[in-house]
PDB file of C-alpha atoms in Angstrom:
ATOM      1  CA  MET A   5      19.177  -9.221   3.969  1.00 88.00           C
ATOM      2  CA  ASP A   6      17.606 -12.305   5.947  1.00 95.00           C
ATOM      3  CA  THR A   7      15.279 -13.835   3.755  1.00 97.00           C
ATOM      4  CA  LYS A   8      12.524 -15.319   6.620  1.00 97.00           C
ATOM      5  CA  LYS A   9      12.149 -11.482   7.876  1.00 97.00           C
ATOM      6  CA  PHE A  10      11.948 -10.199   3.717  1.00 98.00           C
ATOM      7  CA  ILE A  11       9.507 -13.075   2.901  1.00 98.00           C
ATOM      8  CA  THR A  12       7.978 -12.960   6.030  1.00 98.00           C
ATOM      9  CA  GLY A  13       7.602  -8.939   6.667  1.00 98.00           C
ATOM     10  CA  THR A  14       6.493  -9.025   2.155  1.00 98.00           C
ATOM     11  CA  VAL A  15       3.572 -11.794   3.008  1.00 98.00           C
ATOM     12  CA  VAL A  16       2.269 -10.021   6.215  1.00 98.00           C
ATOM     13  CA  GLY A  17       2.008  -6.808   4.579  1.00 98.00           C
ATOM     14  CA  GLY A  18       0.798  -8.218   1.464  1.00 98.00           C
ATOM     15  CA  VAL A  19      -2.382  -9.996   3.476  1.00 98.00           C
ATOM     16  CA  VAL A  20      -2.700  -6.143   5.813  1.00 98.00           C
ATOM     17  CA  PHE A  21      -2.241  -4.081   2.410  1.00 98.00           C
ATOM     18  CA  PHE A  22      -5.681  -6.349   1.231  1.00 98.00           C
ATOM     19  CA  PHE A  23      -7.293  -6.359   3.943  1.00 98.00           C
ATOM     20  CA  LEU A  24      -7.155  -2.514   4.935  1.00 98.00           C
ATOM     21  CA  GLY A  25      -8.132  -2.215   1.156  1.00 97.00           C
ATOM     22  CA  PHE A  26     -10.958  -4.129   1.121  1.00 97.00           C
ATOM     23  CA  ILE A  27     -12.634  -2.148   4.208  1.00 98.00           C
ATOM     24  CA  THR A  28     -11.266   0.576   2.749  1.00 98.00           C
ATOM     25  CA  TYR A  29     -11.972   0.973  -0.907  1.00 96.00           C
ATOM     26  CA  ALA A  30     -15.036  -1.674  -1.096  1.00 95.00           C
ATOM     27  CA  ILE A  31     -16.499  -1.144   2.399  1.00 97.00           C
ATOM     28  CA  VAL A  32     -15.798   1.984   4.312  1.00 98.00           C
ATOM     29  CA  LEU A  33     -15.770   4.378   1.154  1.00 97.00           C
ATOM     30  CA  PRO A  34     -17.255   2.840  -2.400  1.00 95.00           C
ATOM     31  CA  ASP A  35     -19.893   5.487  -2.259  1.00 96.00           C
ATOM     32  CA  PHE A  36     -17.816   8.533  -2.207  1.00 97.00           C
ATOM     33  CA  PHE A  37     -15.504   7.307  -4.776  1.00 95.00           C
ATOM     34  CA  ALA A  38     -18.057   6.605  -6.869  1.00 93.00           C
ATOM     35  CA  ALA A  39     -19.518   9.757  -6.012  1.00 95.00           C
ATOM     36  CA  HIS A  40     -16.847  11.247  -6.868  1.00 95.00           C
ATOM     37  CA  ALA A  41     -15.355   9.513 -10.683  1.00 94.00           C
ATOM     38  CA  GLY A  42     -14.363  11.124 -13.670  1.00 91.00           C
ATOM     39  CA  SER A  43     -16.314  11.660 -17.002  1.00 90.00           C
ATOM     40  CA  ALA A  44     -14.840   8.093 -18.216  1.00 90.00           C
ATOM     41  CA  LEU A  45     -17.455   4.880 -18.275  1.00 84.00           C
ATOM     42  CA  GLY A  46     -16.757   1.305 -17.760  1.00 83.00           C
ATOM     43  CA  VAL A  47     -13.335   1.294 -15.848  1.00 87.00           C
ATOM     44  CA  SER A  48     -13.510  -0.339 -12.926  1.00 84.00           C
ATOM     45  CA  LYS A  49     -15.149  -4.526 -12.942  1.00 87.00           C
ATOM     46  CA  GLU A  50     -17.874  -6.227 -11.527  1.00 86.00           C
ATOM     47  CA  GLU A  51     -16.148  -9.327 -10.955  1.00 92.00           C
ATOM     48  CA  LEU A  52     -12.510  -9.263 -10.048  1.00 91.00           C
ATOM     49  CA  ALA A  53     -10.224 -12.040 -10.934  1.00 95.00           C
ATOM     50  CA  TYR A  54      -8.049 -10.828  -7.156  1.00 95.00           C
ATOM     51  CA  TRP A  55      -5.242 -12.908  -8.204  1.00 97.00           C
ATOM     52  CA  PRO A  56      -3.928  -9.688  -9.545  1.00 97.00           C
ATOM     53  CA  LEU A  57      -4.454  -7.484  -6.687  1.00 96.00           C
ATOM     54  CA  ILE A  58      -3.226 -10.079  -4.600  1.00 98.00           C
ATOM     55  CA  ILE A  59       0.110  -9.549  -6.755  1.00 98.00           C
ATOM     56  CA  GLY A  60       0.059  -6.075  -6.116  1.00 98.00           C
ATOM     57  CA  ASP A  61       0.016  -5.855  -2.303  1.00 98.00           C
ATOM     58  CA  LEU A  62       2.525  -8.673  -2.240  1.00 98.00           C
ATOM     59  CA  SER A  63       4.957  -6.454  -4.790  1.00 98.00           C
ATOM     60  CA  GLN A  64       4.162  -3.021  -2.678  1.00 98.00           C
ATOM     61  CA  ALA A  65       4.619  -5.388   0.496  1.00 98.00           C
ATOM     62  CA  ALA A  66       8.007  -6.661  -1.006  1.00 98.00           C
ATOM     63  CA  MET A  67       8.687  -2.898  -1.671  1.00 98.00           C
ATOM     64  CA  LEU A  68       8.157  -1.693   1.993  1.00 98.00           C
ATOM     65  CA  THR A  69      10.216  -5.070   3.698  1.00 98.00           C
ATOM     66  CA  TYR A  70      12.717  -4.327   0.873  1.00 98.00           C
ATOM     67  CA  ILE A  71      13.600  -0.190   2.043  1.00 98.00           C
ATOM     68  CA  PHE A  72      13.264  -1.589   6.048  1.00 98.00           C
ATOM     69  CA  LEU A  73      15.740  -4.148   5.748  1.00 97.00           C
ATOM     70  CA  LYS A  74      18.301  -3.686   3.055  1.00 96.00           C
ATOM     71  CA  TRP A  75      18.367   0.677   3.478  1.00 96.00           C
ATOM     72  CA  ALA A  76      16.467   1.938   5.576  1.00 96.00           C
ATOM     73  CA  LYS A  77      16.986  -1.280   9.176  1.00 94.00           C
ATOM     74  CA  VAL A  78      13.428   0.451   9.909  1.00 97.00           C
ATOM     75  CA  LYS A  79      12.862  -2.027  13.091  1.00 96.00           C
ATOM     76  CA  THR A  80       9.798  -1.074  15.379  1.00 97.00           C
ATOM     77  CA  PHE A  81       6.058   0.003  15.028  1.00 98.00           C
ATOM     78  CA  SER A  82       6.626   3.394  15.192  1.00 98.00           C
ATOM     79  CA  GLU A  83       9.977   4.196  12.969  1.00 98.00           C
ATOM     80  CA  GLY A  84       7.750   1.448  10.331  1.00 98.00           C
ATOM     81  CA  LEU A  85       4.755   3.565  10.202  1.00 98.00           C
ATOM     82  CA  ARG A  86       6.801   6.677  10.157  1.00 98.00           C
ATOM     83  CA  ALA A  87       9.066   6.039   7.025  1.00 98.00           C
ATOM     84  CA  GLY A  88       5.658   4.430   5.405  1.00 98.00           C
ATOM     85  CA  LEU A  89       3.744   7.642   6.187  1.00 98.00           C
ATOM     86  CA  ALA A  90       6.794   8.922   4.132  1.00 98.00           C
ATOM     87  CA  ILE A  91       6.761   6.668   0.772  1.00 98.00           C
ATOM     88  CA  GLY A  92       2.942   6.821   0.003  1.00 98.00           C
ATOM     89  CA  PHE A  93       2.680  10.108   0.401  1.00 98.00           C
ATOM     90  CA  PHE A  94       4.946  10.882  -1.731  1.00 98.00           C
ATOM     91  CA  MET A  95       4.409   7.701  -3.133  1.00 98.00           C
ATOM     92  CA  MET A  96       0.605   8.319  -3.417  1.00 98.00           C
ATOM     93  CA  VAL A  97       0.818  11.829  -4.776  1.00 98.00           C
ATOM     94  CA  GLY A  98       3.162  11.595  -7.604  1.00 98.00           C
ATOM     95  CA  HIS A  99       0.724   8.685  -8.544  1.00 98.00           C
ATOM     96  CA  ASN A 100      -2.423  10.600  -8.051  1.00 98.00           C
ATOM     97  CA  MET A 101      -1.623  14.188  -9.634  1.00 98.00           C
ATOM     98  CA  ILE A 102      -0.356  12.558 -12.860  1.00 98.00           C
ATOM     99  CA  ALA A 103      -3.957   9.868 -13.102  1.00 96.00           C
ATOM    100  CA  TYR A 104      -5.734  12.919 -12.168  1.00 96.00           C
ATOM    101  CA  ASP A 105      -3.665  14.860 -15.245  1.00 97.00           C
ATOM    102  CA  THR A 106      -3.852  12.070 -17.950  1.00 97.00           C
ATOM    103  CA  THR A 107      -7.302  10.464 -17.089  1.00 95.00           C
ATOM    104  CA  ASN A 108     -10.657  10.630 -16.466  1.00 95.00           C
ATOM    105  CA  ILE A 109     -10.746   8.268 -13.319  1.00 95.00           C
ATOM    106  CA  MET A 110     -11.410  10.580 -11.187  1.00 95.00           C
ATOM    107  CA  ASP A 111     -12.431  14.108 -10.373  1.00 96.00           C
ATOM    108  CA  PHE A 112      -9.211  16.725  -8.530  1.00 97.00           C
ATOM    109  CA  THR A 113     -11.791  15.611  -4.392  1.00 98.00           C
ATOM    110  CA  ALA A 114     -10.661  12.003  -5.111  1.00 97.00           C
ATOM    111  CA  ALA A 115      -7.253  12.551  -5.870  1.00 98.00           C
ATOM    112  CA  VAL A 116      -6.729  13.789  -2.924  1.00 98.00           C
ATOM    113  CA  THR A 117      -9.170  11.910  -0.494  1.00 98.00           C
ATOM    114  CA  ASP A 118      -7.190   8.102  -2.599  1.00 98.00           C
ATOM    115  CA  THR A 119      -3.384  10.300  -1.669  1.00 98.00           C
ATOM    116  CA  LEU A 120      -4.923  10.782   2.312  1.00 98.00           C
ATOM    117  CA  VAL A 121      -6.002   7.231   2.503  1.00 98.00           C
ATOM    118  CA  TYR A 122      -3.567   5.263   0.832  1.00 98.00           C
ATOM    119  CA  THR A 123      -1.140   7.053   2.693  1.00 98.00           C
ATOM    120  CA  LEU A 124      -2.552   6.040   6.016  1.00 98.00           C
ATOM    121  CA  ILE A 125      -2.818   1.953   4.932  1.00 98.00           C
ATOM    122  CA  VAL A 126       0.380   2.340   3.797  1.00 98.00           C
ATOM    123  CA  ALA A 127       1.489   3.350   7.099  1.00 98.00           C
ATOM    124  CA  ILE A 128       0.448   1.125   9.316  1.00 98.00           C
ATOM    125  CA  VAL A 129       1.324  -1.570   6.598  1.00 98.00           C
ATOM    126  CA  GLY A 130       4.991   0.181   7.538  1.00 98.00           C
ATOM    127  CA  GLY A 131       3.984  -0.324  10.722  1.00 98.00           C
ATOM    128  CA  VAL A 132       3.035  -3.701  11.063  1.00 98.00           C
ATOM    129  CA  ILE A 133       6.074  -4.557   8.728  1.00 98.00           C
ATOM    130  CA  ALA A 134       8.505  -3.055  10.736  1.00 98.00           C
ATOM    131  CA  ALA A 135       6.804  -4.878  13.852  1.00 98.00           C
ATOM    132  CA  VAL A 136       7.425  -8.059  11.926  1.00 97.00           C
ATOM    133  CA  ILE A 137      10.255  -7.810  10.926  1.00 97.00           C
ATOM    134  CA  GLY A 138      11.883  -6.608  14.041  1.00 96.00           C
ATOM    135  CA  THR A 139      11.263  -8.807  16.122  1.00 89.00           C
ATOM    136  CA  GLY A 140      13.939 -12.100  16.939  1.00 70.00           C
ATOM    137  CA  GLY A 141      17.606 -12.552  15.791  1.00 62.00           C
ATOM    138  CA  THR A 142      18.857 -12.810  12.317  1.00 56.00           C
ATOM    139  CA  THR A 143      18.754 -16.125  10.445  1.00 51.00           C
ATOM    140  CA  SER A 144      22.018 -15.912   9.379  1.00 47.00           C
ATOM    141  CA  PRO A 145      24.812 -13.425   7.736  1.00 46.00           C
ATOM    142  CA  THR A 146      24.000 -15.077   4.477  1.00 45.00           C
ATOM    143  CA  SER A 147      20.680 -15.283   3.707  1.00 44.00           C
TER     144      SER A 147
END
């Protein structure tokens, strides 16, 4: 696997995850999710440390980059978009249905909406990662 492409895809994907998540959840939809919160109280933090969020975004980007480079050979924006759509959908259905059934942090409407919204974010990030890793040649066969 090309280490340089793995690092580049991870960093670029992590940045895109962070900004799309911020725009979506902090600017566009915070009132929607507040209105569809479950009965659990005090689960949202007022002040974020941000480093765990950044590590999470980088980890998700690393997962997509690894899959694209190591197994799927995804190299174009459209391939990455489609792969990200599938990966994001199945991961989020699993996550949100388990969270809906085992916690009181969101109602069913929020669980479905979050699944759809985050699936689109993963699709876009997948497209960006694929476009980034699909450019140029490999640095070396052992990288």
